Short mmCIF file of C-alpha atoms in Angstrom, two decimals:
data_model
loop_
_atom_site.label_atom_id
_atom_site.label_comp_id
_atom_site.label_asym_id
_atom_site.label_seq_id
_atom_site.Cartn_x
_atom_site.Cartn_y
_atom_site.Cartn_z
CA UNK A 1 7.56 6.44 -2.27
CA UNK A 2 6.19 9.93 -1.94
CA UNK A 3 6.41 11.69 1.41
CA UNK A 4 6.55 15.25 2.66
CA UNK A 5 9.59 17.38 1.95
CA UNK A 6 10.02 16.22 -1.65
CA UNK A 7 10.30 18.27 -4.88
CA UNK A 8 7.30 20.27 -6.15
CA UNK A 9 4.53 18.14 -7.61
CA UNK A 10 4.03 18.45 -11.38
CA UNK A 11 1.32 17.40 -13.81
CA UNK A 12 3.48 15.26 -16.09
CA UNK A 13 2.15 11.83 -17.07
CA UNK A 14 4.92 10.21 -19.10
CA UNK A 15 7.76 10.04 -16.60
CA UNK A 16 10.16 7.30 -15.56
CA UNK A 17 8.74 7.03 -12.01
CA UNK A 18 5.21 6.68 -13.41
CA UNK A 19 6.40 3.98 -15.83
CA UNK A 20 7.86 2.02 -12.91
CA UNK A 21 4.63 2.41 -10.91
CA UNK A 22 2.61 1.27 -13.92
CA UNK A 23 4.81 -1.83 -14.21
CA UNK A 24 4.05 -2.63 -10.56
CA UNK A 25 0.33 -2.35 -11.27
CA UNK A 26 0.58 -4.61 -14.33
CA UNK A 27 2.25 -7.29 -12.22
CA UNK A 28 -0.66 -7.42 -9.75
CA UNK A 29 -2.74 -9.92 -11.82
CA UNK A 30 0.40 -11.97 -12.48
CA UNK A 31 1.00 -12.10 -8.75
CA UNK A 32 -2.64 -13.09 -8.11
CA UNK A 33 -2.39 -16.01 -10.56
CA UNK A 34 0.84 -17.22 -8.98
CA UNK A 35 -0.72 -17.26 -5.50
CA UNK A 36 -3.87 -18.94 -6.80
CA UNK A 37 -1.87 -21.77 -8.38
CA UNK A 38 0.42 -22.00 -5.31
CA UNK A 39 3.60 -21.05 -7.16
CA UNK A 40 4.85 -19.51 -3.93
CA UNK A 41 8.50 -19.00 -4.85
CA UNK A 42 7.56 -17.12 -8.01
CA UNK A 43 4.96 -15.13 -6.06
CA UNK A 44 7.55 -14.18 -3.46
CA UNK A 45 9.89 -13.13 -6.25
CA UNK A 46 7.24 -10.87 -7.79
CA UNK A 47 6.48 -9.39 -4.37
CA UNK A 48 10.16 -8.69 -3.72
CA UNK A 49 10.51 -7.11 -7.15
CA UNK A 50 7.46 -4.97 -6.38
CA UNK A 51 9.12 -3.83 -3.16
CA UNK A 52 12.24 -2.86 -5.10
CA UNK A 53 10.24 -0.88 -7.67
CA UNK A 54 8.36 0.82 -4.82
CA UNK A 55 11.69 2.23 -3.70
CA UNK A 56 12.88 2.84 -7.26
CA UNK A 57 9.99 5.03 -8.37
CA UNK A 58 10.47 7.32 -5.37
CA UNK A 59 14.22 7.49 -5.94
CA UNK A 60 13.74 8.33 -9.61
CA UNK A 61 11.15 10.99 -8.78
CA UNK A 62 13.58 12.74 -6.46
CA UNK A 63 16.66 12.17 -8.61
CA UNK A 64 15.05 13.36 -11.85
CA UNK A 65 12.75 15.91 -10.20
CA UNK A 66 9.75 14.13 -11.71
CA UNK A 67 7.34 13.98 -8.78
CA UNK A 68 3.84 14.10 -10.26
CA UNK A 69 0.21 14.01 -9.16
CA UNK A 70 -0.32 10.83 -11.18
CA UNK A 71 2.65 9.21 -9.46
CA UNK A 72 1.25 10.11 -6.07
CA UNK A 73 -1.90 8.18 -7.01
CA UNK A 74 -0.26 5.19 -8.73
CA UNK A 75 2.23 4.45 -5.96
CA UNK A 76 -0.23 3.95 -3.04
CA UNK A 77 -2.74 2.30 -5.40
CA UNK A 78 -0.17 -0.38 -6.26
CA UNK A 79 0.68 -0.89 -2.58
CA UNK A 80 -2.98 -1.34 -1.63
CA UNK A 81 -3.66 -3.74 -4.50
CA UNK A 82 -0.72 -5.96 -3.56
CA UNK A 83 -1.80 -5.97 0.08
CA UNK A 84 -5.43 -6.86 -0.72
CA UNK A 85 -4.59 -9.45 -3.39
CA UNK A 86 -2.07 -11.15 -1.11
CA UNK A 87 -4.42 -11.18 1.88
CA UNK A 88 -7.32 -12.60 -0.13
CA UNK A 89 -5.03 -15.23 -1.64
CA UNK A 90 -3.62 -16.24 1.73
CA UNK A 91 -7.09 -16.35 3.30
CA UNK A 92 -8.43 -18.43 0.39
CA UNK A 93 -5.63 -20.92 1.01
CA UNK A 94 -6.43 -20.82 4.75
CA UNK A 95 -2.99 -19.48 5.65
CA UNK A 96 -4.46 -16.42 7.41
CA UNK A 97 -7.95 -15.87 8.89
CA UNK A 98 -10.58 -13.94 6.97
CA UNK A 99 -10.91 -11.41 9.79
CA UNK A 100 -7.46 -10.12 8.84
CA UNK A 101 -8.78 -9.36 5.35
CA UNK A 102 -11.78 -7.60 6.91
CA UNK A 103 -9.59 -5.41 9.16
CA UNK A 104 -7.61 -4.13 6.18
CA UNK A 105 -10.62 -3.84 3.87
CA UNK A 106 -12.69 -1.85 6.39
CA UNK A 107 -9.82 0.59 6.78
CA UNK A 108 -9.56 1.05 3.00
CA UNK A 109 -13.31 1.52 2.57
CA UNK A 110 -13.41 4.05 5.40
CA UNK A 111 -10.55 6.10 3.93
CA UNK A 112 -12.23 5.95 0.51
CA UNK A 113 -15.23 7.73 2.03
CA UNK A 114 -12.90 10.33 3.58
CA UNK A 115 -11.18 10.86 0.23
CA UNK A 116 -14.53 11.31 -1.53
CA UNK A 117 -15.46 13.96 1.04
CA UNK A 118 -12.19 15.79 0.31
CA UNK A 119 -12.70 15.58 -3.45
CA UNK A 120 -16.23 16.99 -3.15
CA UNK A 121 -14.76 20.06 -1.44
CA UNK A 122 -12.10 20.49 -4.10
CA UNK A 123 -9.19 18.98 -2.19
CA UNK A 124 -6.92 16.30 -3.56
CA UNK A 125 -5.49 13.30 -1.69
CA UNK A 126 -3.46 14.26 1.36
CA UNK A 127 0.26 13.55 1.46
CA UNK A 128 1.32 10.06 2.48
CA UNK A 129 2.88 10.19 5.95
CA UNK A 130 5.76 8.16 7.36
CA UNK A 131 3.49 6.12 9.62
CA UNK A 132 1.44 4.97 6.64
CA UNK A 133 4.55 4.06 4.67
CA UNK A 134 5.95 2.17 7.66
CA UNK A 135 2.71 0.23 8.04
CA UNK A 136 2.64 -0.61 4.34
CA UNK A 137 6.25 -1.79 4.39
CA UNK A 138 5.57 -3.99 7.43
CA UNK A 139 2.66 -5.64 5.64
CA UNK A 140 4.67 -6.09 2.45
CA UNK A 141 7.44 -7.72 4.53
CA UNK A 142 4.90 -9.90 6.30
CA UNK A 143 3.33 -11.48 3.23
CA UNK A 144 6.42 -13.17 1.72
CA UNK A 145 7.09 -14.60 5.18
CA UNK A 146 3.54 -15.89 5.53
CA UNK A 147 3.83 -17.46 2.09
CA UNK A 148 7.09 -19.04 3.21
CA UNK A 149 5.42 -20.49 6.30
CA UNK A 150 4.21 -23.35 4.10
CA UNK A 151 7.78 -24.65 3.92
CA UNK A 152 8.82 -27.56 6.09
CA UNK A 153 11.18 -27.38 9.05
CA UNK A 154 12.56 -24.44 10.95
CA UNK A 155 12.45 -22.18 7.88
CA UNK A 156 8.65 -22.43 7.73
CA UNK A 157 8.36 -21.91 11.50
CA UNK A 158 10.60 -18.83 11.44
CA UNK A 159 8.69 -17.44 8.47
CA UNK A 160 5.39 -17.97 10.30
CA UNK A 161 6.56 -16.16 13.44
CA UNK A 162 8.19 -13.32 11.51
CA UNK A 163 5.22 -12.97 9.20
CA UNK A 164 2.74 -12.58 12.03
CA UNK A 165 5.04 -10.18 13.91
CA UNK A 166 5.24 -7.90 10.88
CA UNK A 167 1.50 -8.33 10.30
CA UNK A 168 0.59 -7.06 13.76
CA UNK A 169 2.98 -4.12 13.49
CA UNK A 170 1.68 -3.36 10.02
CA UNK A 171 -1.99 -3.47 11.05
CA UNK A 172 -1.35 -1.15 13.98
CA UNK A 173 0.61 1.38 11.95
CA UNK A 174 -1.81 1.09 9.03
CA UNK A 175 -4.76 2.01 11.23
CA UNK A 176 -2.80 4.72 13.07
CA UNK A 177 -2.01 6.29 9.70
CA UNK A 178 -5.68 6.04 8.77
CA UNK A 179 -6.74 7.84 11.95
CA UNK A 180 -4.11 10.54 11.35
CA UNK A 181 -5.31 10.96 7.76
CA UNK A 182 -8.92 11.26 8.95
CA UNK A 183 -8.03 13.90 11.55
CA UNK A 184 -6.16 15.94 8.92
CA UNK A 185 -9.06 15.64 6.50
CA UNK A 186 -11.58 16.61 9.19
CA UNK A 187 -9.53 19.72 10.01
CA UNK A 188 -9.61 20.81 6.37
CA UNK A 189 -13.32 20.11 5.98
CA UNK A 190 -14.19 21.84 9.25
CA UNK A 191 -12.26 24.97 8.28
CA UNK A 192 -13.96 24.91 4.89
CA UNK A 193 -17.35 24.55 6.57
CA UNK A 194 -16.65 27.38 9.03
CA UNK A 195 -15.60 29.65 6.16
CA UNK A 196 -18.78 28.89 4.23
CA UNK A 197 -20.93 29.59 7.31
CA UNK A 198 -19.28 32.99 8.04
CA UNK A 199 -21.46 35.91 6.83
CA UNK A 200 -19.88 38.04 4.11
#
């Protein structure tokens, strides 16, 4: 996890935090296959392991002073891939409605446009804020529960209720973080535009 107030960002590629993030990315297709074939317990295990490595890469970056630009890209990329793959898998199995996939996907597409606008002006991705991380964590907590809702008895019922509770919190925080990110980006782009329009 990379948030404000952390060590200076370097340009290193081969670091322990980046290796952990890369492992998370490599497990995404494994996770997708497990969901597709309804191996839910294994899928939940992979998702829990992903959550652990999400914490581990941030801890290693701070502990070893190995925060890098590549790591700041790999970490959120892995989070987004797990969220989208899980949502599509759950919707395909009719465990969640397709509109939930659309709500998350529209947010991601919108922020991709914002990021492209920043890159065109020479800015890199903005720092991940706590609201965005909280929303991501809520969604990553929600999905194992929604997978567990297929179980019989009170366990499945509790998982269903908990999964949807975390889903709603996650969606709200996810979009709030997106709005905050857009406002920050707009401020940078507006200042850049005002500077360009000022006569020399």
